Coordinates of C-alpha atoms in Angstrom, one line a residue:
Chain Q
M14 CA 8.7 25.2 10.8
S15 CA 7.4 24.1 7.5
F16 CA 7.0 26.3 4.4
E17 CA 4.2 28.8 4.0
V18 CA 1.2 28.1 1.9
T19 CA -2.0 29.9 0.8
P20 CA -5.3 28.2 -0.1
Q21 CA -7.0 29.2 -3.3
T22 CA -10.5 28.8 -4.6
M23 CA -11.8 28.2 -8.1
S24 CA -15.4 28.5 -9.2
F25 CA -17.0 26.3 -11.8
G26 CA -20.1 27.3 -13.8
E27 CA -20.7 24.2 -15.8
P28 CA -22.9 21.8 -13.9
L29 CA -21.3 18.6 -12.6
P30 CA -23.4 15.5 -13.3
L31 CA -23.3 13.2 -10.2
R32 CA -23.5 9.4 -10.0
S33 CA -26.9 9.7 -8.2
G34 CA -28.4 11.3 -11.3
A35 CA -28.5 14.7 -9.6
R36 CA -26.3 17.5 -10.8
L37 CA -24.5 20.3 -9.0
A38 CA -25.3 23.5 -10.9
G39 CA -22.4 25.7 -9.7
Y40 CA -19.7 24.8 -7.3
S41 CA -16.3 25.9 -6.1
L42 CA -13.2 23.9 -5.1
T43 CA -10.7 25.0 -2.5
Y44 CA -7.2 23.8 -3.2
E45 CA -3.5 24.4 -2.4
T46 CA -0.4 23.9 -4.6
Y47 CA 3.2 23.4 -3.6
G48 CA 6.3 23.5 -5.9
T49 CA 6.4 24.6 -9.5
L50 CA 4.8 23.1 -12.6
N51 CA 7.6 22.4 -15.0
A52 CA 7.7 23.6 -18.6
N53 CA 6.2 20.4 -20.1
R54 CA 3.7 20.0 -17.3
S55 CA 4.9 16.6 -16.4
N56 CA 5.5 16.8 -12.7
A57 CA 2.1 17.3 -11.2
V58 CA 1.0 15.1 -8.2
L59 CA -2.5 15.2 -7.0
V60 CA -3.0 14.3 -3.3
C61 CA -6.5 13.1 -2.3
H62 CA -7.7 13.4 1.2
A63 CA -9.5 11.0 3.6
L64 CA -12.5 11.5 5.8
N65 CA -11.7 14.4 8.1
A66 CA -8.8 16.0 6.2
S67 CA -8.7 18.8 3.5
H68 CA -6.8 20.5 0.8
H69 CA -4.3 21.6 3.4
V70 CA -1.9 18.8 2.8
A71 CA 1.4 20.3 3.7
G72 CA 3.1 23.5 4.9
V73 CA 1.7 26.1 7.3
Y74 CA -0.4 29.3 7.0
A75 CA 1.3 32.6 7.6
G76 CA 1.4 33.6 11.3
Q77 CA 0.2 30.1 12.4
P78 CA 3.3 28.1 13.0
K79 CA 1.4 25.0 14.3
S80 CA -0.9 24.8 11.3
E81 CA 1.0 22.0 9.5
G82 CA -0.9 20.2 6.8
W83 CA -2.1 16.6 7.5
W84 CA 0.6 15.0 5.4
D85 CA 3.4 17.5 6.1
N86 CA 5.8 14.7 7.0
M87 CA 5.3 13.2 3.5
I88 CA 5.2 16.3 1.3
G89 CA 7.4 19.4 1.1
P90 CA 10.9 20.5 0.1
G91 CA 13.2 17.5 0.6
K92 CA 10.4 15.3 1.8
P93 CA 9.5 11.9 0.3
V94 CA 7.2 13.7 -2.2
D95 CA 9.7 16.5 -2.9
T96 CA 8.1 19.8 -3.8
D97 CA 11.4 20.9 -5.2
R98 CA 10.8 18.5 -8.0
F99 CA 7.0 18.0 -8.0
F100 CA 4.1 20.3 -8.4
V101 CA 1.7 19.0 -5.7
I102 CA -2.0 19.8 -5.6
G103 CA -4.3 19.2 -2.6
V104 CA -8.1 19.6 -3.3
N105 CA -10.9 19.8 -0.8
N106 CA -13.6 17.4 -1.9
L107 CA -17.2 18.5 -2.6
G108 CA -19.5 18.1 0.4
S109 CA -16.6 18.8 2.8
C110 CA -16.7 21.6 5.4
F111 CA -13.3 23.1 4.7
G112 CA -13.9 25.4 1.8
S113 CA -15.2 23.6 -1.3
S114 CA -19.0 23.6 -1.9
G115 CA -20.7 21.7 0.9
P116 CA -23.8 21.5 3.1
M117 CA -22.8 24.6 5.1
H118 CA -23.0 26.7 1.9
V119 CA -25.9 28.4 0.2
N120 CA -27.5 26.5 -2.6
P121 CA -27.4 29.0 -5.5
E122 CA -30.6 27.6 -6.9
T123 CA -32.7 28.2 -3.8
G124 CA -30.8 30.8 -1.9
R125 CA -31.0 28.7 1.2
V126 CA -28.3 26.8 3.1
W127 CA -28.0 23.3 1.6
G128 CA -27.9 21.3 4.9
A129 CA -29.2 17.8 4.4
D130 CA -30.2 18.6 0.8
F131 CA -26.6 18.7 -0.4
P132 CA -26.6 16.0 -3.1
V133 CA -25.0 12.7 -2.2
V134 CA -21.5 12.6 -3.7
T135 CA -19.4 9.6 -4.5
V136 CA -15.7 8.9 -4.9
E137 CA -16.2 9.0 -8.7
D138 CA -17.9 12.4 -8.5
W139 CA -15.0 13.8 -6.5
V140 CA -12.6 12.5 -9.1
D141 CA -14.6 14.1 -11.9
A142 CA -14.5 17.4 -10.0
Q143 CA -10.7 17.1 -9.4
A144 CA -10.3 16.4 -13.1
R145 CA -12.0 19.7 -13.9
L146 CA -9.7 21.5 -11.5
L147 CA -6.7 20.0 -13.3
D148 CA -8.2 21.0 -16.7
A149 CA -8.4 24.6 -15.4
L150 CA -4.8 24.4 -14.1
G151 CA -3.7 23.3 -17.6
I152 CA -2.6 19.8 -16.4
D153 CA -3.4 17.0 -18.7
T154 CA -1.5 14.1 -17.2
L155 CA -0.5 13.5 -13.6
A156 CA 2.9 12.2 -12.8
A157 CA 1.1 10.6 -9.8
V158 CA -2.1 10.6 -7.9
M159 CA -1.8 9.5 -4.3
G160 CA -3.9 9.1 -1.2
G161 CA -4.4 7.1 2.0
S162 CA -7.6 5.4 3.2
L163 CA -10.5 7.1 1.4
G164 CA -7.9 9.1 -0.4
G165 CA -6.4 5.9 -1.8
M166 CA -9.9 5.0 -3.1
Q167 CA -9.9 8.2 -5.1
A168 CA -6.4 7.5 -6.4
L169 CA -7.5 4.0 -7.5
S170 CA -10.7 5.5 -9.1
W171 CA -8.6 8.0 -11.0
T172 CA -6.8 5.2 -12.8
L173 CA -10.1 3.8 -13.9
Q174 CA -12.0 7.0 -14.7
Y175 CA -9.1 8.8 -16.4
P176 CA -6.6 6.0 -17.2
R177 CA -4.7 8.1 -19.8
R178 CA -4.2 11.0 -17.4
V179 CA -2.4 9.1 -14.6
R180 CA 1.1 7.7 -14.9
H181 CA 1.5 6.5 -11.3
A182 CA -1.0 5.8 -8.5
V183 CA 0.2 5.5 -4.9
V184 CA -2.6 3.9 -2.8
V185 CA -1.9 3.7 0.9
A186 CA -3.9 1.8 3.6
S187 CA -6.9 1.6 1.4
A188 CA -9.3 -1.0 0.0
P189 CA -11.2 -1.8 -3.1
N190 CA -14.5 -1.4 -1.1
L191 CA -15.6 -1.5 2.5
T192 CA -16.4 -4.7 4.3
A193 CA -19.7 -5.1 6.1
E194 CA -18.0 -4.5 9.5
N195 CA -16.6 -1.2 8.1
I196 CA -20.0 -0.1 6.8
A197 CA -21.3 -1.0 10.2
F198 CA -18.9 1.3 12.0
N199 CA -19.9 4.1 9.6
E200 CA -23.6 3.4 10.3
V201 CA -23.2 3.6 14.1
A202 CA -21.4 7.0 13.6
R203 CA -24.2 8.2 11.3
R204 CA -26.9 7.1 13.7
A205 CA -25.2 8.9 16.6
I206 CA -25.4 12.1 14.5
V207 CA -28.9 11.7 13.0
T208 CA -30.5 10.8 16.4
D209 CA -28.9 13.8 18.1
P210 CA -31.9 16.1 19.0
D211 CA -29.9 19.0 17.7
F212 CA -29.6 17.5 14.2
H213 CA -33.1 18.6 13.1
G214 CA -33.1 16.4 10.0
G215 CA -29.8 18.0 8.9
H216 CA -31.2 21.5 8.9
F217 CA -29.7 22.5 12.2
Y218 CA -28.1 25.6 10.9
A219 CA -31.6 27.2 10.7
H220 CA -32.1 26.4 14.3
G221 CA -28.8 27.9 15.4
V222 CA -27.6 24.7 17.0
L223 CA -25.0 22.0 16.2
P224 CA -25.4 18.2 16.8
K225 CA -22.2 18.1 18.7
R226 CA -23.2 15.1 20.8
G227 CA -23.6 12.9 17.8
L228 CA -20.4 14.2 16.2
R229 CA -18.5 13.5 19.4
I230 CA -19.6 9.9 19.5
A231 CA -19.0 9.4 15.7
R232 CA -15.5 10.6 16.2
M233 CA -14.9 8.4 19.3
I234 CA -16.0 5.3 17.3
G235 CA -13.9 6.3 14.4
H236 CA -10.9 6.9 16.6
I237 CA -11.1 3.4 18.1
T238 CA -11.0 1.9 14.7
Y239 CA -8.0 3.9 13.6
L240 CA -5.7 2.6 16.4
S241 CA -4.5 -0.9 17.1
D242 CA -5.2 -2.8 20.3
D243 CA -1.5 -2.8 21.0
V244 CA -1.0 0.9 20.6
M245 CA -4.0 1.7 22.7
N246 CA -2.8 -0.6 25.5
E247 CA 0.7 0.9 25.3
K248 CA -0.6 4.5 25.3
F249 CA -3.3 4.1 27.9
G250 CA -3.5 0.6 29.3
R251 CA -5.8 0.6 32.3
E252 CA -4.3 3.8 33.6
L253 CA -6.8 5.8 35.7
R254 CA -7.6 9.5 35.3
H255 CA -7.4 10.2 39.0
A256 CA -4.6 8.0 40.1
T257 CA -3.3 9.0 43.6
A258 CA 0.1 8.6 45.2
E259 CA -1.1 5.5 46.9
G260 CA -1.8 4.0 43.5
A261 CA -5.0 3.2 41.6
S262 CA -8.3 4.1 43.2
Y263 CA -11.7 3.6 41.6
R264 CA -14.3 6.3 42.2
Y265 CA -17.1 3.8 41.7
S266 CA -19.0 6.0 39.3
T267 CA -20.7 4.9 36.1
Q268 CA -20.7 8.2 34.4
D269 CA -17.4 10.0 35.4
V270 CA -14.3 9.5 33.5
E271 CA -12.4 6.7 35.2
F272 CA -9.8 5.5 32.7
Q273 CA -7.4 7.6 30.6
I274 CA -8.7 6.0 27.4
E275 CA -12.1 7.5 28.2
S276 CA -10.6 10.9 28.8
Y277 CA -8.7 10.7 25.5
L278 CA -11.7 9.7 23.5
R279 CA -13.9 12.4 25.0
H280 CA -11.2 14.9 24.3
Q281 CA -10.9 13.8 20.6
G282 CA -14.7 13.9 20.3
D283 CA -15.0 17.4 21.8
K284 CA -12.2 18.8 19.5
F285 CA -13.8 17.2 16.4
S286 CA -17.3 18.4 17.2
E287 CA -16.0 22.0 17.3
Y288 CA -14.8 22.0 13.7
F289 CA -16.5 19.3 11.7
D290 CA -19.8 19.5 10.0
A291 CA -22.4 16.8 10.8
N292 CA -23.8 16.7 7.2
T293 CA -20.3 16.4 5.9
Y294 CA -19.7 13.4 8.1
L295 CA -22.8 11.7 6.8
L296 CA -21.8 12.5 3.1
I297 CA -18.2 11.3 3.4
T298 CA -19.0 8.1 5.2
R299 CA -21.6 7.4 2.6
A300 CA -19.1 8.0 -0.2
L301 CA -16.9 5.4 1.6
D302 CA -19.7 2.9 1.8
Y303 CA -20.7 3.3 -1.9
F304 CA -17.2 2.9 -3.4
D305 CA -17.0 -0.4 -5.1
P306 CA -15.5 -0.3 -8.6
A307 CA -16.0 -4.1 -9.0
L308 CA -19.8 -3.7 -8.6
A309 CA -20.4 -3.0 -12.3
Y310 CA -18.3 -6.1 -13.1
G311 CA -20.3 -8.6 -11.0
G312 CA -17.8 -8.2 -8.1
N313 CA -14.9 -9.1 -10.3
L314 CA -12.2 -6.6 -9.3
S315 CA -9.7 -7.9 -11.9
A316 CA -12.3 -7.0 -14.6
A317 CA -12.8 -3.6 -13.0
L318 CA -9.1 -2.8 -12.9
A319 CA -8.6 -3.8 -16.5
A320 CA -9.1 -0.2 -17.5
A321 CA -6.1 1.0 -15.4
Q322 CA -3.0 2.0 -17.3
A323 CA -0.9 3.5 -14.5
A324 CA 1.9 1.9 -12.6
F325 CA 1.0 1.4 -8.9
L326 CA 2.6 1.5 -5.5
I327 CA 0.3 -0.1 -2.9
V328 CA 1.2 0.2 0.8
S329 CA -0.5 -1.4 3.8
F330 CA 0.2 -1.7 7.5
S331 CA 0.2 -5.0 9.4
T332 CA -1.9 -3.8 12.3
D333 CA -4.4 -1.8 10.3
W334 CA -7.7 -3.7 10.9
R335 CA -9.9 -1.0 9.5
F336 CA -8.2 -1.2 6.0
A337 CA -6.4 -4.5 6.5
P338 CA -3.4 -5.7 4.4
Q339 CA -5.6 -8.3 2.9
R340 CA -7.7 -5.6 1.3
S341 CA -4.6 -4.1 -0.3
R342 CA -3.6 -7.5 -1.5
E343 CA -6.9 -7.8 -3.3
I344 CA -5.9 -4.7 -5.3
V345 CA -2.5 -6.1 -5.9
H346 CA -4.0 -9.4 -7.0
A347 CA -6.3 -7.7 -9.5
L348 CA -3.4 -5.6 -10.9
L349 CA -1.3 -8.7 -11.3
D350 CA -4.1 -10.4 -13.1
N351 CA -4.1 -7.5 -15.5
R352 CA -0.3 -7.5 -15.8
R353 CA -0.1 -3.9 -14.6
R354 CA 3.1 -2.6 -13.1
V355 CA 2.8 -2.8 -9.3
S356 CA 4.9 -2.8 -6.2
Y357 CA 3.5 -3.7 -2.9
A358 CA 5.0 -2.9 0.5
E359 CA 3.4 -4.4 3.7
I360 CA 4.8 -2.3 6.5
D361 CA 5.0 -4.1 9.9
A362 CA 3.9 -1.1 11.9
P363 CA 2.2 -1.1 15.3
H364 CA -0.1 1.9 14.8
G365 CA -3.1 0.5 13.1
H366 CA -4.8 2.6 10.3
D367 CA -3.3 5.8 11.6
A368 CA 0.1 4.5 10.5
F369 CA -0.4 6.1 7.1
L370 CA -0.1 9.5 8.6
L371 CA 2.9 8.8 10.9
D372 CA 6.6 8.6 10.5
D373 CA 7.9 5.2 9.8
V374 CA 11.2 5.1 8.1
R375 CA 10.4 2.0 6.0
Y376 CA 7.1 3.5 4.8
L377 CA 8.5 6.9 4.1
G378 CA 11.6 5.3 2.6
V379 CA 9.6 3.3 0.1
V380 CA 7.4 6.2 -0.9
R381 CA 10.5 8.4 -1.3
A382 CA 12.3 5.8 -3.5
Y383 CA 9.1 5.4 -5.6
F384 CA 8.8 9.2 -6.2
E385 CA 12.5 9.4 -7.0
G386 CA 11.8 7.0 -9.8
I387 CA 8.9 9.1 -11.0
A388 CA 11.0 12.2 -10.9
Q389 CA 13.6 10.6 -13.2
E390 CA 10.8 9.8 -15.7
A391 CA 9.2 13.2 -15.4
A392 CA 12.4 15.1 -15.9
P393 CA 12.1 17.3 -19.0
Chain M
M13 CA 25.9 -16.8 -5.4
S14 CA 24.8 -13.2 -5.8
D15 CA 28.1 -12.6 -7.7
E16 CA 27.6 -11.0 -11.1
T17 CA 29.0 -13.9 -13.1
T18 CA 26.6 -16.3 -11.6
Q19 CA 23.7 -13.9 -12.2
R20 CA 24.8 -13.5 -15.8
R21 CA 24.8 -17.3 -16.2
I22 CA 21.3 -17.5 -14.9
A23 CA 20.2 -14.6 -17.0
Q24 CA 21.4 -16.4 -20.1
M25 CA 18.9 -19.1 -19.3
V26 CA 16.0 -16.6 -19.5
P27 CA 14.8 -16.1 -23.0
R28 CA 14.7 -12.4 -24.2
G29 CA 11.4 -10.6 -23.5
S30 CA 10.2 -13.2 -20.9
R31 CA 7.7 -12.4 -18.3
V32 CA 9.6 -13.3 -15.1
L33 CA 8.6 -13.9 -11.5
D34 CA 11.7 -13.9 -9.2
L35 CA 10.8 -15.6 -5.8
G36 CA 13.1 -14.3 -3.1
C37 CA 14.5 -11.6 -5.4
G38 CA 16.7 -10.0 -2.8
D39 CA 17.8 -6.5 -3.8
G40 CA 16.4 -7.0 -7.3
A41 CA 19.8 -7.1 -9.1
L42 CA 19.0 -10.1 -11.3
L43 CA 15.6 -8.7 -12.4
D44 CA 17.2 -5.4 -13.0
L45 CA 19.7 -7.1 -15.3
L46 CA 17.0 -9.1 -17.0
Q47 CA 15.0 -5.9 -17.6
R48 CA 17.9 -3.8 -18.9
E49 CA 19.8 -6.4 -21.0
R50 CA 17.2 -9.0 -22.0
G51 CA 14.0 -6.9 -22.3
C52 CA 12.2 -8.9 -19.7
T53 CA 9.3 -7.7 -17.5
G54 CA 7.9 -9.0 -14.3
Y55 CA 8.0 -8.9 -10.5
G56 CA 10.2 -9.8 -7.6
V57 CA 8.8 -11.3 -4.4
E58 CA 10.6 -10.5 -1.2
I59 CA 9.9 -10.5 2.5
A60 CA 12.7 -8.3 3.9
D61 CA 11.9 -4.5 4.2
G62 CA 15.5 -3.5 3.2
N63 CA 15.4 -5.5 0.0
V64 CA 11.9 -4.2 -0.9
L65 CA 13.3 -0.7 -0.6
K66 CA 16.3 -1.6 -2.8
C67 CA 14.1 -3.0 -5.4
V68 CA 11.9 0.1 -5.5
R69 CA 15.0 2.2 -5.7
R70 CA 16.2 0.5 -8.8
G71 CA 12.8 0.5 -10.4
V72 CA 12.2 -3.2 -10.0
D73 CA 8.5 -4.0 -9.3
V74 CA 8.4 -6.0 -6.0
I75 CA 5.6 -7.6 -4.0
Q76 CA 6.3 -7.9 -0.3
L77 CA 5.1 -11.3 0.7
N78 CA 6.1 -14.2 2.8
L79 CA 6.6 -17.2 0.4
E80 CA 5.5 -19.5 3.2
E81 CA 2.0 -18.1 2.6
G82 CA 2.1 -19.5 -1.0
L83 CA 1.5 -17.8 -4.3
A84 CA -2.2 -17.3 -4.3
L85 CA -1.7 -13.8 -5.6
F86 CA -0.5 -15.2 -8.9
Q87 CA -2.6 -16.9 -11.6
D88 CA -1.8 -20.2 -13.3
A89 CA 0.8 -20.0 -16.1
S90 CA 1.0 -16.2 -15.8
F91 CA 4.8 -16.1 -16.2
D92 CA 7.2 -17.5 -18.8
I93 CA 9.9 -18.1 -16.2
V94 CA 9.8 -18.3 -12.4
L95 CA 13.2 -18.0 -10.7
Q96 CA 14.1 -19.4 -7.3
I97 CA 17.7 -18.4 -6.9
D98 CA 19.1 -19.3 -3.5
T99 CA 15.5 -19.3 -2.1
L100 CA 14.5 -23.0 -1.8
Q101 CA 16.9 -23.7 1.1
H102 CA 15.1 -21.1 3.2
L103 CA 11.6 -22.4 2.8
R104 CA 9.7 -24.6 5.2
N105 CA 7.3 -25.6 2.4
A106 CA 10.0 -26.1 -0.3
E107 CA 8.1 -28.9 -2.0
V108 CA 4.8 -26.9 -2.1
M109 CA 6.7 -23.9 -3.5
L110 CA 8.3 -26.1 -6.2
R111 CA 4.8 -27.1 -7.3
E112 CA 3.7 -23.5 -7.1
T113 CA 6.6 -22.5 -9.2
V114 CA 5.5 -24.6 -12.1
R115 CA 1.9 -23.7 -11.6
V116 CA 2.4 -19.9 -12.0
G117 CA 5.2 -20.3 -14.6
R118 CA 5.8 -22.4 -17.7
V119 CA 9.4 -22.9 -16.7
G120 CA 11.2 -22.8 -13.4
I121 CA 14.9 -22.1 -12.8
I122 CA 16.1 -23.2 -9.4
A123 CA 19.5 -22.7 -7.9
F124 CA 20.6 -23.7 -4.4
P125 CA 23.7 -24.8 -2.5
N126 CA 24.6 -28.4 -3.3
F127 CA 25.2 -30.1 0.1
A128 CA 27.0 -33.1 -1.6
H129 CA 29.8 -30.9 -2.9
W130 CA 33.0 -32.8 -2.0
P131 CA 34.4 -30.4 0.7
N132 CA 31.0 -30.7 2.5
R133 CA 31.3 -34.5 2.3
L134 CA 34.8 -34.3 3.7
S135 CA 33.7 -32.2 6.5
I136 CA 30.9 -34.6 7.4
A137 CA 33.3 -37.5 7.2
R138 CA 35.4 -35.7 9.7
G139 CA 32.3 -35.5 11.9
R140 CA 31.6 -31.8 11.5
M141 CA 29.0 -29.9 9.6
P142 CA 30.6 -27.9 6.8
V143 CA 31.3 -24.2 7.0
T144 CA 32.5 -23.0 3.6
R145 CA 32.4 -19.9 1.4
R146 CA 29.1 -21.2 -0.1
L147 CA 27.7 -22.4 3.2
P148 CA 29.2 -19.9 5.6
Y149 CA 27.0 -20.6 8.6
E150 CA 27.4 -22.8 11.7
W151 CA 24.9 -25.6 12.0
Y152 CA 23.2 -23.7 14.9
D153 CA 22.6 -20.4 13.1
T154 CA 22.1 -21.3 9.5
P155 CA 19.1 -19.8 7.7
N156 CA 19.4 -22.8 5.3
I157 CA 16.7 -25.0 6.8
R158 CA 16.6 -27.3 3.8
V159 CA 19.9 -28.9 3.1
G160 CA 19.7 -31.0 -0.1
T161 CA 21.9 -32.2 -2.9
F162 CA 21.9 -32.1 -6.6
K163 CA 20.7 -35.7 -6.7
D164 CA 18.1 -35.1 -4.0
F165 CA 16.6 -32.4 -6.2
E166 CA 16.5 -34.8 -9.2
A167 CA 14.5 -37.2 -7.0
L168 CA 12.2 -34.5 -5.8
A169 CA 11.6 -33.3 -9.3
H170 CA 10.8 -36.9 -10.4
K171 CA 8.4 -37.3 -7.4
N172 CA 6.5 -34.2 -8.5
K173 CA 6.4 -35.3 -12.2
L174 CA 8.6 -32.3 -13.2
R175 CA 10.6 -32.6 -16.4
V176 CA 14.2 -31.5 -16.0
L177 CA 15.1 -29.5 -19.1
E178 CA 18.6 -28.7 -18.0
A179 CA 20.7 -29.4 -14.9
F180 CA 24.3 -28.5 -14.1
G181 CA 26.5 -27.4 -11.3
L182 CA 28.3 -24.1 -10.8
Q183 CA 31.7 -23.9 -9.1
N184 CA 34.0 -20.9 -9.1
E185 CA 31.8 -19.3 -11.7
R186 CA 32.3 -22.3 -14.0
E187 CA 29.7 -24.7 -15.2
V188 CA 30.1 -28.3 -14.0
R189 CA 28.5 -30.9 -16.3
W190 CA 30.6 -33.9 -15.2
L191 CA 29.7 -35.3 -11.7
P192 CA 28.1 -32.0 -10.6
N193 CA 26.8 -33.7 -7.4
A194 CA 30.3 -34.0 -6.1
R195 CA 32.1 -31.2 -8.0
A196 CA 29.8 -28.2 -7.7
G197 CA 28.9 -26.0 -4.8
T198 CA 25.7 -24.8 -6.5
A199 CA 23.0 -26.8 -8.3
V200 CA 21.1 -25.3 -11.1
F201 CA 17.9 -26.8 -12.6
R202 CA 15.6 -25.7 -15.4
I203 CA 12.3 -27.5 -15.0
E204 CA 8.8 -27.6 -16.4
R205 CA 5.6 -29.4 -15.5
S206 CA 5.1 -32.7 -17.4
A207 CA 1.9 -32.2 -19.5

C-alpha cells in the first residue's frame, strides 16, 4: 500500500483574469502535497494533470487502500520522483469536477450553479492559477514542473509564462498543439455530450438529470485513441463475449454486445459517466484545442519557445498516435533552435498514449535519472 | 576506442568552450569530459535506450534519434564541432551523414577503424577477414557495415569538397603521422566544408 495523503483546499479572493477576457471573481483550488519543502524552498515539484485526472497524484486516502493517485508509480517515497527528496504538489485545475472551482459549483456572483456558464479556461489560465497557489505556499521557484499529455502542455506553458520560476520541465507524451485529427476526436466527444437530451444546454443540474449517454460515448472515443492497435488486438482481438465450449458463436444481433472490445468500452464509458462532469469534459477538451503557444508568433514554435529558460526532459512513446513522437520532436526542435538544455527519450513502448501512466523500466528509469540530477542541484 | 587516452586525445582537438554535437555519443563519457574539463556545451545523439539512460545519469543532454533518419532537428552551422567517434562505420547513409556533419557544424571530427591497418591486410592476404582487438567481430556478425580505410576517407572527403584540416592515425594510444594508412588501427580526421 502506498503512503497516506490528505487533500487541501485554498480559496482566492483576488479575481483571476482569463484569456477569454472574462474573470473569475473568487475561486478555490484543491491540491495535495507530498514530502517536505526544504529550508531554502528549492525542492518543489509541480505535477500538472491531464484530461480526467486530478490533484490526487500519488498516495492513498485513509481507509481506502485502493485509492492510489493516478501517477502513484512515478511519485512517492523511493519512486522516480522521490518524495523523500522533493516536495511535490498536485493541483486540480479550474473547471474540473474534483474539488477546485468548476461548473458543478455555485457562482458566487449569482448564487446559482455555474453549469454551462462557467467561463472557458485555457492552459495559460490554469498555469496562472497554479502560480498563485505557489505564491500562497511561499514557493518562488520550482525545481521542476512536470506533466503528461495535457499536463505536459501546462508544464511547457509554465516555462513560457513564468520562465524565471522554473528550473526544469518534464514534458511527457505531449504536443505543442493539437492536430486537426485530434481536435476532431474532441469535437465528436463534445457533440455526443451536447446532443444528449439530458444535457439541457449544460444546465442539467437544475433538471436533476445527468447526460450520461453522451459522457459514455465521449469516454469510449477517448479510450480508443489512448490505446494502440497492437495493444487492443493483444488484449481483446476478436474475442467474443459469449464464447461457448464449442468455440465462437455469433448471436446475429446488431445491438447486443458481441465482441469483448465492445464490452470493455461500454464498461469504461459506464464507469466514467458515473463520476465525471459533462461541462468539465467540454471545458477541458476545449483547453486542449486552444493550446497553441506558437499562434502569437505566426506559427513559429521556435520563436514562441525563445522565452523559456528551463532545462527540459521530453519523453514520447513510439506507438502513441494521439500525441505522436513527431509532436514531441517539434518541441525538441524548437528548444534546440533556442539552444536550451534538452534531453529527449523516445520510448519504444507498445501501449499507445496510455504508456505515460504505465510501468516501463526505460521510461521510469530515465525520469528517475533526470530527477536525481535535479536533486543534486536542489540540495541545500 | 572508448579508452580514456583516446578520448582525451579527441578532446584536445575540441577548442575550449565549444558548442558540441556528438553523433552516436554512447554513454556520454566524451561529452562529459568536454563539459567538465573544457567548458563545452552541447548534446549527444544516441539510439540505444541503455546509453540514453547513462547520458541522463551523468547529466549529459542527449537526444534519442536514429541517425539514419538524418539531422533535420538541427539547424545549419549551429555547432562549433560535430563529433562522429566510431559512428560512421555503423551508418548505412555514411556519406549523407558526413555532409550533414559539416552542415550543422563548422568543423567535424571523425574517427573510425582503419581497415587498411597492416594486420588487417595480412589477414586478408591469408584469405580471412580480420578479427582483431580493434575489429573484434566475425564477418557475419559485425555491426561495422561500412569498412573503409584512411585513404578511402581522404577520397570521400575530396569527393564531397571537404577540407581536411588534420588527419592522423591512432595506434596503441599513440599518434601515427607516418604512413597512418598502414600503421594505425584508427583513423582520425578533422574536416570542414570548403567555402
